[in-house]
Short mmCIF file of C-alpha atoms in Angstrom, two decimals:
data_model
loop_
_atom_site.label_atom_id
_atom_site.label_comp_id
_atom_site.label_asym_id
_atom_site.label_seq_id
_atom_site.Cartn_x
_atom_site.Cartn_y
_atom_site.Cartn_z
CA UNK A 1 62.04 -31.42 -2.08
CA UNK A 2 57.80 -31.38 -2.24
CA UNK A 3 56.49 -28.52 -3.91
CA UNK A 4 54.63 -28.25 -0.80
CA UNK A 5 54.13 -29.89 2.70
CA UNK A 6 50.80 -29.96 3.88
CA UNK A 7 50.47 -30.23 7.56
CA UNK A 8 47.72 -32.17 9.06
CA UNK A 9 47.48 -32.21 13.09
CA UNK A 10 44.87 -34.77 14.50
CA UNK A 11 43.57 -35.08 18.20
CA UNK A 12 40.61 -38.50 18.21
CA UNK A 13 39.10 -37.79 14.71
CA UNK A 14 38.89 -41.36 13.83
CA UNK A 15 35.69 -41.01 12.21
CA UNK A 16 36.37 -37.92 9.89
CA UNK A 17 40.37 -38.41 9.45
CA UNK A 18 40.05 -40.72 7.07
CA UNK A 19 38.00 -37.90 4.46
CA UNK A 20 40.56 -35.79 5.53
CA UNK A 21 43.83 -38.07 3.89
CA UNK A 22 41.14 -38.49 0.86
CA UNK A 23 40.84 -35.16 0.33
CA UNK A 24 44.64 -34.58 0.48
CA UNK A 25 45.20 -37.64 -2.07
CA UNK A 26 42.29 -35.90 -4.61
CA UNK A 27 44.75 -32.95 -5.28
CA UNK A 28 45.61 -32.35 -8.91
CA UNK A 29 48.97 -31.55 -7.25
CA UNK A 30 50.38 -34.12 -6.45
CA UNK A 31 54.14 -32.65 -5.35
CA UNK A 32 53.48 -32.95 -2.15
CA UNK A 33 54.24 -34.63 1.41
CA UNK A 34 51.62 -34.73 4.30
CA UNK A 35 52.85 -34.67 7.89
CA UNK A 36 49.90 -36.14 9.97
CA UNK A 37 50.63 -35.12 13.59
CA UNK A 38 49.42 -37.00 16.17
CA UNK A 39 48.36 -34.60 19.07
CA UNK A 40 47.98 -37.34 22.26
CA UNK A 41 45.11 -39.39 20.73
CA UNK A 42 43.28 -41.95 22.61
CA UNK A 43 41.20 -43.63 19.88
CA UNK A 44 41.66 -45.22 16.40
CA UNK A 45 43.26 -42.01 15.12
CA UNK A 46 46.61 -42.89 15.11
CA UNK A 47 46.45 -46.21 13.76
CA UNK A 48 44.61 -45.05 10.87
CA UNK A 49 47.19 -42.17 9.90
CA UNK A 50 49.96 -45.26 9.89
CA UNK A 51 48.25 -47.46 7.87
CA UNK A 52 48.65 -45.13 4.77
CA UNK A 53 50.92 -46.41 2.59
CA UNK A 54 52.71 -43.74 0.67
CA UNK A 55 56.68 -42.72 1.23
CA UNK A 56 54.89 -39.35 0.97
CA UNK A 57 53.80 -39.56 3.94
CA UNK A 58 55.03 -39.15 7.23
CA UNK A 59 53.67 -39.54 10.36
CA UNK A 60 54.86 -38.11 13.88
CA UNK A 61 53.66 -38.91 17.18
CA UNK A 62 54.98 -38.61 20.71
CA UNK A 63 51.95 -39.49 23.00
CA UNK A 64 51.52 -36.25 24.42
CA UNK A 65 48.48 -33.91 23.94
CA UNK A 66 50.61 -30.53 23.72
CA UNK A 67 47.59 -28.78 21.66
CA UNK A 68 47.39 -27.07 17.99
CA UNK A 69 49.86 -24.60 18.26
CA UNK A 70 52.71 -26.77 19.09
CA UNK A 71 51.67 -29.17 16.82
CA UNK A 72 51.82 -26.37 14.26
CA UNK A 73 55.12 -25.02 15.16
CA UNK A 74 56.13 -29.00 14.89
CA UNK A 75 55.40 -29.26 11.16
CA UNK A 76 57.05 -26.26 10.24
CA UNK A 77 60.03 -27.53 12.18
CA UNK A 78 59.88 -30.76 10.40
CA UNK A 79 58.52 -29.45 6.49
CA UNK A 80 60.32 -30.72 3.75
CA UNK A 81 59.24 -27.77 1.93
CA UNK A 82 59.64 -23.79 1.63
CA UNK A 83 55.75 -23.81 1.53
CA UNK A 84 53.41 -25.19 4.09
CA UNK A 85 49.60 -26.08 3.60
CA UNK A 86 47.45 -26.02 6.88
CA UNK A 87 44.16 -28.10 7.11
CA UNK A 88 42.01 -29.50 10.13
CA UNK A 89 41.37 -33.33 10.37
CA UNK A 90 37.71 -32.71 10.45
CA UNK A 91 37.08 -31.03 7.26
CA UNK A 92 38.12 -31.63 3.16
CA UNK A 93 39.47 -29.14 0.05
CA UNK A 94 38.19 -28.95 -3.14
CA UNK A 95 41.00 -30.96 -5.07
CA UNK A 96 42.02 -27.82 -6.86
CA UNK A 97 42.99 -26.19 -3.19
CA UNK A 98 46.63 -26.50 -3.52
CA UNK A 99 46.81 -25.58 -7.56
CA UNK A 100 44.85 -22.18 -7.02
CA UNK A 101 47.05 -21.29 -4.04
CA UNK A 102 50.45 -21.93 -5.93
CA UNK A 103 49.39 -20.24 -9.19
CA UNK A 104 48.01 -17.36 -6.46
CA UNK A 105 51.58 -17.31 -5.27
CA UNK A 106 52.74 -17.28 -8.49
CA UNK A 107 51.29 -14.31 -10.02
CA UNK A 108 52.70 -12.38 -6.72
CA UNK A 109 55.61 -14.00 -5.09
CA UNK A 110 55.84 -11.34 -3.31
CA UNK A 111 52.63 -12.65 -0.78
CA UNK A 112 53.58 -14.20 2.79
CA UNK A 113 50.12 -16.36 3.04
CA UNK A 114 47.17 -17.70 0.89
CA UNK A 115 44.00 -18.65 2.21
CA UNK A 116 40.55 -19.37 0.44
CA UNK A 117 36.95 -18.83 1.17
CA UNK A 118 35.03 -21.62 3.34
CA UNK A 119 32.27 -23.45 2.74
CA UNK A 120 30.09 -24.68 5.30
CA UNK A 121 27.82 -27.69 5.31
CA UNK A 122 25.45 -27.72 7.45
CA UNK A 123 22.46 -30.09 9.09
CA UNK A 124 19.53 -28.83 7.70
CA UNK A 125 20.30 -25.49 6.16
CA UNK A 126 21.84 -25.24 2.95
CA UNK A 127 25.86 -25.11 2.43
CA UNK A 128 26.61 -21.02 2.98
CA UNK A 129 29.88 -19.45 1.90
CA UNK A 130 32.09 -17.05 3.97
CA UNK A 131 33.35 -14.25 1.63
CA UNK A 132 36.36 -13.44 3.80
CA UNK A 133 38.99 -10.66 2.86
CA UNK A 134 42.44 -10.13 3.80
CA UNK A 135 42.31 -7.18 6.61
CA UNK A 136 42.71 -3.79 5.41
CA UNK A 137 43.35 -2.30 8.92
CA UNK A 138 44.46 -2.79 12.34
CA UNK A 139 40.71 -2.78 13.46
CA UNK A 140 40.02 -5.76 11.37
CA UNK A 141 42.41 -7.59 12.17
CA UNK A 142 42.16 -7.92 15.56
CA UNK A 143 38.01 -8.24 15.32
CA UNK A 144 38.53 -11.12 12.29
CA UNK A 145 41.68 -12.38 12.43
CA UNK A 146 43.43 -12.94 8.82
CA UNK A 147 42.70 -15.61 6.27
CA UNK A 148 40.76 -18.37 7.21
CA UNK A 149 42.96 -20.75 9.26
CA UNK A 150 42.96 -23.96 8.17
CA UNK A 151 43.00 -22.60 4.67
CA UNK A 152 46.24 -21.14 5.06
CA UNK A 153 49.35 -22.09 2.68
CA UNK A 154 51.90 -19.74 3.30
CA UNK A 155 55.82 -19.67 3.39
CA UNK A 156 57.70 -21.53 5.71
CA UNK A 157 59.94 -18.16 6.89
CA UNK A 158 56.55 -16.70 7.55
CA UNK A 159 55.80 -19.30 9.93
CA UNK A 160 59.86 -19.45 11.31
CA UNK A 161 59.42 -15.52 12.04
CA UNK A 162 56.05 -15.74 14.00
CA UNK A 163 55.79 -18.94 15.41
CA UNK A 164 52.30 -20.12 17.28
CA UNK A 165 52.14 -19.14 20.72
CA UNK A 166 51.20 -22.28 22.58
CA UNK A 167 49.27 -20.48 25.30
CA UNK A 168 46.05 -19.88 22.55
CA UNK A 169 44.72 -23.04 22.15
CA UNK A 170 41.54 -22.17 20.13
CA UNK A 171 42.57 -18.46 18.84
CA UNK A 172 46.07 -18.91 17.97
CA UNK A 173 45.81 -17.84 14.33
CA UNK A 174 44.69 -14.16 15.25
CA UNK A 175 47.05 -13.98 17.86
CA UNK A 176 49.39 -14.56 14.84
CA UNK A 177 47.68 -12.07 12.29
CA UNK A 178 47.50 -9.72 15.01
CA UNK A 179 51.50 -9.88 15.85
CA UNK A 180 52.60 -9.82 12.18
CA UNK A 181 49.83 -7.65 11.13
CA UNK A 182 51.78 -4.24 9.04
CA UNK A 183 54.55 -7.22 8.05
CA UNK A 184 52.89 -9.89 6.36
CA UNK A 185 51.06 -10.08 2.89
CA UNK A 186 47.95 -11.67 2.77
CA UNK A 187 45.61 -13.22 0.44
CA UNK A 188 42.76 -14.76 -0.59
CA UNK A 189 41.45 -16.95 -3.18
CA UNK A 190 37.65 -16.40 -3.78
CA UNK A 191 36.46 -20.02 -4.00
CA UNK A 192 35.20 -22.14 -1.80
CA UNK A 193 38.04 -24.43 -1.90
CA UNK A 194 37.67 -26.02 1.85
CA UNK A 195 34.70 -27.66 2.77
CA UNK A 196 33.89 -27.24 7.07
CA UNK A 197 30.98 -29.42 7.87
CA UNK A 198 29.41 -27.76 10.94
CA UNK A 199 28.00 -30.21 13.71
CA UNK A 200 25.94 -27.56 15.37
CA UNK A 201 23.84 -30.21 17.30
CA UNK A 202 26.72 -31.83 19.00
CA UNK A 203 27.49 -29.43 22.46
CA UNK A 204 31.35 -29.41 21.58
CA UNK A 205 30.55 -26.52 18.94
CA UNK A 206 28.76 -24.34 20.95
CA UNK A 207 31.53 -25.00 23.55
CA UNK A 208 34.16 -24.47 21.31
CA UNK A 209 32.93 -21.27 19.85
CA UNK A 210 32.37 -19.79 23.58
CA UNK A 211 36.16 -21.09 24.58
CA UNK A 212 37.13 -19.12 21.05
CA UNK A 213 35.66 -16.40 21.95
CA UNK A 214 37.20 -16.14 25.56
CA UNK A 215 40.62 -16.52 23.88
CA UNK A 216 39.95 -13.95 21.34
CA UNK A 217 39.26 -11.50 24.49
CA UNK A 218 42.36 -12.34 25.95
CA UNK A 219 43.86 -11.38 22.54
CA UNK A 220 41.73 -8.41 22.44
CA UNK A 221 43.57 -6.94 25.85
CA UNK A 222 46.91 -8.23 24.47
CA UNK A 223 47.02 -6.25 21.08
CA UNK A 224 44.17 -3.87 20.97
CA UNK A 225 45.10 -1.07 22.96
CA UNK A 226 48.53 -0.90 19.99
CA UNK A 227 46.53 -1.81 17.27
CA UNK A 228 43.36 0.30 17.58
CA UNK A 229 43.27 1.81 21.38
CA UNK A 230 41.74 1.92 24.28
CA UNK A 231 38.12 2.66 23.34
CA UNK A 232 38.17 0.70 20.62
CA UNK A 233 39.02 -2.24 22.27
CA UNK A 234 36.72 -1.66 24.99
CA UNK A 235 33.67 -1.78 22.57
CA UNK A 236 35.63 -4.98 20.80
CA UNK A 237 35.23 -6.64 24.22
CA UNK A 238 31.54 -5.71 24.63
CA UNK A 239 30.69 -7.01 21.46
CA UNK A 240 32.58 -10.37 22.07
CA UNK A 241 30.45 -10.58 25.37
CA UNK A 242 26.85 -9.93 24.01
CA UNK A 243 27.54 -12.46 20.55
CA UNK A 244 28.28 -14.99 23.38
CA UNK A 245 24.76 -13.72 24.74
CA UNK A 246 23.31 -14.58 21.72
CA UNK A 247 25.27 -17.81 21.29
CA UNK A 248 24.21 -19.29 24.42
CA UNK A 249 20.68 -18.18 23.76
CA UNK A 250 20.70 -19.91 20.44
CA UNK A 251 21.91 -23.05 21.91
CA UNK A 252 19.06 -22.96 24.66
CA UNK A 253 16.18 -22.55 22.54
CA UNK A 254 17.67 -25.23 19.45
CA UNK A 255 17.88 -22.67 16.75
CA UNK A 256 21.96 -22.60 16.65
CA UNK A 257 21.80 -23.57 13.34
CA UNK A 258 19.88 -20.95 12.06
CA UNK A 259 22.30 -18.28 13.69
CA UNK A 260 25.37 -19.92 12.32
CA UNK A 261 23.89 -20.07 8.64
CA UNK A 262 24.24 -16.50 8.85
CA UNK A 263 28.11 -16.38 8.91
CA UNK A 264 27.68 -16.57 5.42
CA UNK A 265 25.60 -16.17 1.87
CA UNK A 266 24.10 -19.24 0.21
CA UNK A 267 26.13 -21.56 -2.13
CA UNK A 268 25.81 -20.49 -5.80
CA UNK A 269 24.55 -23.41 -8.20
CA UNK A 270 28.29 -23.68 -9.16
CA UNK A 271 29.49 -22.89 -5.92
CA UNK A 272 27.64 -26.20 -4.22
CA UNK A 273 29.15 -28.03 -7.63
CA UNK A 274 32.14 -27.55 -5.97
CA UNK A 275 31.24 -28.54 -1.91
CA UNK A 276 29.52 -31.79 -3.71
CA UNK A 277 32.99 -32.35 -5.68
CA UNK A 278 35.38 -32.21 -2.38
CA UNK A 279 32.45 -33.99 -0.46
CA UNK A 280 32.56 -36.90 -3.43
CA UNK A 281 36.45 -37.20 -3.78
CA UNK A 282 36.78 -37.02 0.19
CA UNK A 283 34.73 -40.80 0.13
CA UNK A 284 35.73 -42.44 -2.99
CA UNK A 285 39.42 -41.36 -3.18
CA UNK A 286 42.20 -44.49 -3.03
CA UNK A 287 44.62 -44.28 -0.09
CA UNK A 288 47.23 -46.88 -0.23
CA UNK A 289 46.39 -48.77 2.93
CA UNK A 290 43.61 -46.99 4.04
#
């Protein structure tokens, strides 16, 4: 049995996949196996995920496009291993992700999910970090979600006792965070140990944020009115409307960058050490077959 099985769902990310596997094969764990889900894809996608050549590696595809959340709910039904890592195929980890999550875990065993803080590289602007906390109330939880999601390594029985719902397609962590939210233990490691690189100019971002955003309304209506109440999820539902405002704004007059570089502080010296480090190993890594 892995020590861990990282899950890695892909829908026609040919072009960044291949950093992706890198960045799994740079861990200095190396207990693990990697499940690379095929979600439907129409490109080179899946024929690069099959010509790794590693028996710890397994690959699953069933031509369908059935969307994150099923392909989620897949891995954990398929894991080798009572702990499950979560990453996106567009982005890398630092290649001490895993090892600061497990020796997290270890000092509390008692914790249901791990994430770590996100870095993002951008454009033009220089890499930012997202100092993200675990929630401390029902308020944030619904208006933040939990740990960052891809970051997330958690325990499988975590995942086996709130399964994805497949009707979020964009927003189905905080739907999760928000239905186990008073149950599970959450946690964070403060390093930027996953590396995001943020295409701002390409129009998918700014329509993927606004399709978030929708989603996280829906969510809003669904769990608010138990977790904080009415009024309180009125005013959730305003603000979700007027950052879309802004969104679309910034996207009209080009300066979407500038708004997104404020999700975050700037990269310390050591901190952008670290981006460069999972940037480096996610090119220059050997992948049997790759």
């Amino acid at each position: 049995m892995p020590k861990v099985t990282i899950g890695l769902p892909f829908h026609n990310e040919e072009r960044r996949l291949p950093a992706a596997i890198r960045s799994v094969f740079a861990q200095s764990v190396t207990d693990w196996e990697l499940v690379l889900v095929d979600d439907g894809s129409s490109d080179a996608s899946l024929r690069i995920a099959r010509s790794v050549d590693d028996p710890r590696v397994r690959v699953l595809s069933d031509g369908k496009q059935s969307g994150l959340a099923a392909r989620l709910n897949h891995v954990v039904a398929v894991a080798r291993s009572e702990l499950i890592a979560r990453m996106d195929a567009d982005d890398v980890m630092h290649p001490r992700r895993i090892e600061r999550q497990l020796a997290r875990l270890a000092e509390d065993p008692s914790l249901d999910c791990i994430g770590t803080q996100v870095a993002y590289v951008l454009p033009s602007h220089p890499p930012i970090v997202a100092d993200i906390v675990p929630p401390t109330s029902g308020a944030e939880v619904l208006t933040r979600g939990g740990v960052p999601h891809a970051t997330m390594l958690a325990k499988r029985r975590f995942f086996q006792r709130f399964p994805y719902d497949h009707t979020f397609t964009r927003a189905e962590d905080r739907e999760l965070f928000c239905r186990s939210w008073g149950v599970a233990r959450l946690s964070i490691v403060k390093e930027p140990l996953y590396v995001v690189e943020a295409e701002v100019d390409d129009p998918a971002f700014l329509h993927g944020y606004l399709e978030s955003a929708r989603q996280n309304r829906a969510i809003f209506l669904q769990h608010g009115p138990q977790l904080v109440g009415l009024p309180q999820t009125a005013r959730a539902m305003l603000g979700s409307y007027l950052r879309d405002g802004i969104y679309r704004a910034a996207g009209t007059l080009g300066v979407l960058e500038a708004l997104v570089g404020r999700r975050g502080r700037l990269a310390t010296a050591a901190e952008r050490g670290m981006i460069d480090e999972a940037l480096h190993v996610a090119r220059t890594t050997k992948v049997p077959g790759l």
